[in-house]
Amino acid sequence: VRISDVLKNKSTGVTTVDPSATVQDLVALLAERNIGAVIVSSDGRTPAGMVSERDVVRQLNRQEGQLLGRTVGEIMTAEVVVCSPEEKVESVLQLMTERRFRHVPVMDEAKLVGIVSIGDLVKSQIDQLRLERDQLTNYISGYA
Ligand code: AMP
C-alpha cells in the first residue's frame, strides 16, 4: 500500500499557515479543524516548516510569557521531512517512529499534495492486514 492510496481516502486540499500568523491563530486552527499539526508556508505550496501542538507545549514550558502573541515562524521546526506519493505506507510509518513525529507532508516533485498523520497510516495498515487475514481464513476454510 502506498501513500497515494491513503490520500485518496482523505478530503483534498492541504491546510497551511503563514509563518507570520500568531500562536493564537495556530491554536484556533488546530482546535477548529481537530488536527494536531499544520504545514507552515507563505505561498501555500512550498513548506517552510512544520508546527504542531508539541511545539506549543514545549514553548509553554519555557514560560517566557506572551506565547499567544508570538509568531508561528518562531516556534516551528524549519527542517521539514517530506515523503512522495509513491512511498510505501510501511516505510513512512517507520520514518515517523524513528524520528518521533506524527505528521509528514506529501510532495509530488515540487508540488505539495497532502499530509498524512500517523493515525491515517496506522488505520490503513490495520485495514490491509485485516483484508489479508480474511483472505487467508477463507482460503484455509476452502471458500476462496
Ligand atoms: P508531531 O508528532 O507531529 O506533533 O511533531 C513533533 C515535533 O516534530 C514538533 O516539534 C514538530 O514541529 C516536528 N515535526 C512534525 N512533523 C514533522 C516533519 N514532517 N518534519 C520535521 N519535523 C516535524
GROMACS .gro file of C-alpha atoms and ligand atoms in nm:
model
  167
    1VAL     CA    1   0.000   0.000   0.000
    2ARG     CA    2   0.131   0.341  -0.098
    3ILE     CA    3   0.089   0.692   0.042
    4SER     CA    4  -0.119   0.790  -0.265
    5ASP     CA    5  -0.378   0.524  -0.167
    6VAL     CA    6  -0.409   0.683   0.177
    7LEU     CA    7  -0.453   1.031   0.027
    8LYS     CA    8  -0.740   0.904  -0.193
    9ASN     CA    9  -0.944   0.840   0.122
   10LYS     CA   10  -0.883   1.188   0.260
   11SER     CA   11  -1.050   1.514   0.167
   12THR     CA   12  -0.842   1.706  -0.084
   13GLY     CA   13  -0.669   2.033  -0.011
   14VAL     CA   14  -0.395   2.092   0.243
   15THR     CA   15  -0.422   2.334   0.531
   16THR     CA   16  -0.121   2.562   0.567
   17VAL     CA   17  -0.049   2.852   0.798
   18ASP     CA   18   0.160   3.160   0.723
   19PRO     CA   19   0.483   3.196   0.925
   20SER     CA   20   0.367   3.542   1.034
   21ALA     CA   21   0.044   3.407   1.187
   22THR     CA   22   0.031   3.418   1.567
   23VAL     CA   23   0.033   3.120   1.801
   24GLN     CA   24  -0.318   3.236   1.893
   25ASP     CA   25  -0.425   3.183   1.528
   26LEU     CA   26  -0.250   2.847   1.527
   27VAL     CA   27  -0.423   2.707   1.835
   28ALA     CA   28  -0.759   2.823   1.694
   29LEU     CA   29  -0.685   2.641   1.367
   30LEU     CA   30  -0.576   2.321   1.544
   31ALA     CA   31  -0.888   2.327   1.762
   32GLU     CA   32  -1.137   2.411   1.483
   33ARG     CA   33  -1.007   2.153   1.238
   34ASN     CA   34  -0.944   1.893   1.505
   35ILE     CA   35  -0.585   1.841   1.388
   36GLY     CA   36  -0.250   1.815   1.563
   37ALA     CA   37  -0.013   1.983   1.320
   38VAL     CA   38  -0.005   2.222   1.023
   39ILE     CA   39   0.240   2.284   0.742
   40VAL     CA   40   0.388   2.635   0.760
   41SER     CA   41   0.405   2.805   0.421
   42SER     CA   42   0.382   3.160   0.295
   43ASP     CA   43   0.254   3.067  -0.053
   44GLY     CA   44   0.055   2.753   0.034
   45ARG     CA   45   0.279   2.548  -0.192
   46THR     CA   46   0.632   2.538  -0.051
   47PRO     CA   47   0.668   2.413   0.308
   48ALA     CA   48   0.880   2.645   0.522
   49GLY     CA   49   0.829   2.440   0.836
   50MET     CA   50   0.603   2.220   1.046
   51VAL     CA   51   0.428   2.330   1.361
   52SER     CA   52   0.238   2.100   1.595
   53GLU     CA   53   0.073   2.102   1.935
   54ARG     CA   54   0.403   1.966   2.069
   55ASP     CA   55   0.579   2.292   1.975
   56VAL     CA   56   0.315   2.487   2.166
   57VAL     CA   57   0.358   2.268   2.476
   58ARG     CA   58   0.738   2.300   2.455
   59GLN     CA   59   0.710   2.678   2.444
   60LEU     CA   60   0.462   2.679   2.734
   61ASN     CA   61   0.726   2.502   2.943
   62ARG     CA   62   0.974   2.785   2.873
   63GLN     CA   63   0.731   3.022   3.048
   64GLU     CA   64   0.858   3.326   2.864
   65GLY     CA   65   0.514   3.482   2.859
   66GLN     CA   66   0.309   3.625   2.572
   67LEU     CA   67   0.328   3.296   2.383
   68LEU     CA   68  -0.007   3.354   2.209
   69GLY     CA   69   0.126   3.674   2.056
   70ARG     CA   70   0.442   3.521   1.912
   71THR     CA   71   0.457   3.402   1.552
   72VAL     CA   72   0.434   3.052   1.414
   73GLY     CA   73   0.766   3.113   1.236
   74GLU     CA   74   0.939   3.150   1.575
   75ILE     CA   75   0.823   2.817   1.717
   76MET     CA   76   0.805   2.591   1.407
   77THR     CA   77   1.050   2.317   1.306
   78ALA     CA   78   1.223   2.459   0.999
   79GLU     CA   79   1.369   2.136   0.865
   80VAL     CA   80   1.072   1.950   0.722
   81VAL     CA   81   1.087   1.581   0.643
   82VAL     CA   82   0.858   1.501   0.348
   83CYS     CA   83   0.761   1.190   0.154
   84SER     CA   84   0.641   1.116  -0.200
   85PRO     CA   85   0.302   0.967  -0.300
   86GLU     CA   86   0.484   0.658  -0.434
   87GLU     CA   87   0.638   0.570  -0.099
   88LYS     CA   88   0.510   0.267   0.092
   89VAL     CA   89   0.294   0.326   0.399
   90GLU     CA   90   0.519   0.087   0.593
   91SER     CA   91   0.836   0.287   0.531
   92VAL     CA   92   0.676   0.622   0.619
   93LEU     CA   93   0.543   0.468   0.943
   94GLN     CA   94   0.895   0.356   1.023
   95LEU     CA   95   1.026   0.706   0.949
   96MET     CA   96   0.769   0.861   1.187
   97THR     CA   97   0.858   0.614   1.462
   98GLU     CA   98   1.232   0.671   1.427
   99ARG     CA   99   1.215   1.050   1.403
  100ARG     CA  100   0.933   1.084   1.659
  101PHE     CA  101   0.687   1.295   1.468
  102ARG     CA  102   0.331   1.212   1.372
  103HIS     CA  103   0.286   1.414   1.053
  104VAL     CA  104   0.453   1.408   0.711
  105PRO     CA  105   0.372   1.639   0.418
  106VAL     CA  106   0.342   1.462   0.083
  107MET     CA  107   0.526   1.622  -0.210
  108ASP     CA  108   0.486   1.516  -0.573
  109GLU     CA  109   0.803   1.656  -0.729
  110ALA     CA  110   0.790   2.016  -0.605
  111LYS     CA  111   0.414   2.021  -0.550
  112LEU     CA  112   0.253   1.988  -0.208
  113VAL     CA  113  -0.026   1.731  -0.250
  114GLY     CA  114  -0.125   1.642   0.106
  115ILE     CA  115  -0.029   1.549   0.458
  116VAL     CA  116  -0.051   1.214   0.632
  117SER     CA  117  -0.072   1.155   1.006
  118ILE     CA  118   0.041   0.851   1.200
  119GLY     CA  119  -0.331   0.785   1.263
  120ASP     CA  120  -0.405   0.773   0.887
  121LEU     CA  121  -0.119   0.530   0.829
  122VAL     CA  122  -0.194   0.301   1.125
  123LYS     CA  123  -0.558   0.279   1.009
  124SER     CA  124  -0.451   0.194   0.654
  125GLN     CA  125  -0.208  -0.070   0.779
  126ILE     CA  126  -0.472  -0.234   1.004
  127ASP     CA  127  -0.729  -0.237   0.718
  128GLN     CA  128  -0.475  -0.404   0.491
  129LEU     CA  129  -0.374  -0.665   0.750
  130ARG     CA  130  -0.742  -0.739   0.821
  131LEU     CA  131  -0.807  -0.792   0.449
  132GLU     CA  132  -0.514  -1.030   0.417
  133ARG     CA  133  -0.619  -1.221   0.730
  134ASP     CA  134  -0.976  -1.262   0.597
  135GLN     CA  135  -0.845  -1.386   0.263
  136LEU     CA  136  -0.620  -1.640   0.435
  137THR     CA  137  -0.902  -1.753   0.665
  138ASN     CA  138  -1.132  -1.802   0.364
  139TYR     CA  139  -0.859  -1.988   0.178
  140ILE     CA  140  -0.795  -2.224   0.468
  141SER     CA  141  -1.166  -2.293   0.517
  142GLY     CA  142  -1.197  -2.366   0.143
  143TYR     CA  143  -1.414  -2.070   0.041
  144ALA     CA  144  -1.152  -1.890  -0.164
  145AMP     P1  145   0.416   1.584   1.598
  145AMP     O1  146   0.449   1.447   1.648
  145AMP     O2  147   0.376   1.583   1.453
  145AMP     O3  148   0.320   1.656   1.686
  145AMP     O4  149   0.552   1.669   1.598
  145AMP     C1  150   0.653   1.656   1.695
  145AMP     C2  151   0.767   1.754   1.665
  145AMP     O5  152   0.823   1.727   1.536
  145AMP     C3  153   0.725   1.903   1.657
  145AMP     O6  154   0.832   1.980   1.704
  145AMP     C4  155   0.703   1.928   1.509
  145AMP     O7  156   0.728   2.062   1.472
  145AMP     C5  157   0.803   1.835   1.445
  145AMP     N1  158   0.755   1.777   1.319
  145AMP     C6  159   0.634   1.725   1.292
  145AMP     N2  160   0.626   1.677   1.169
  145AMP     C7  161   0.748   1.697   1.112
  145AMP     C8  162   0.804   1.670   0.984
  145AMP     N3  163   0.736   1.609   0.887
  145AMP     N4  164   0.933   1.709   0.961
  145AMP     C9  165   1.005   1.768   1.059
  145AMP     N5  166   0.958   1.797   1.181
  145AMP    C10  167   0.830   1.761   1.209
   0.00000   0.00000   0.00000
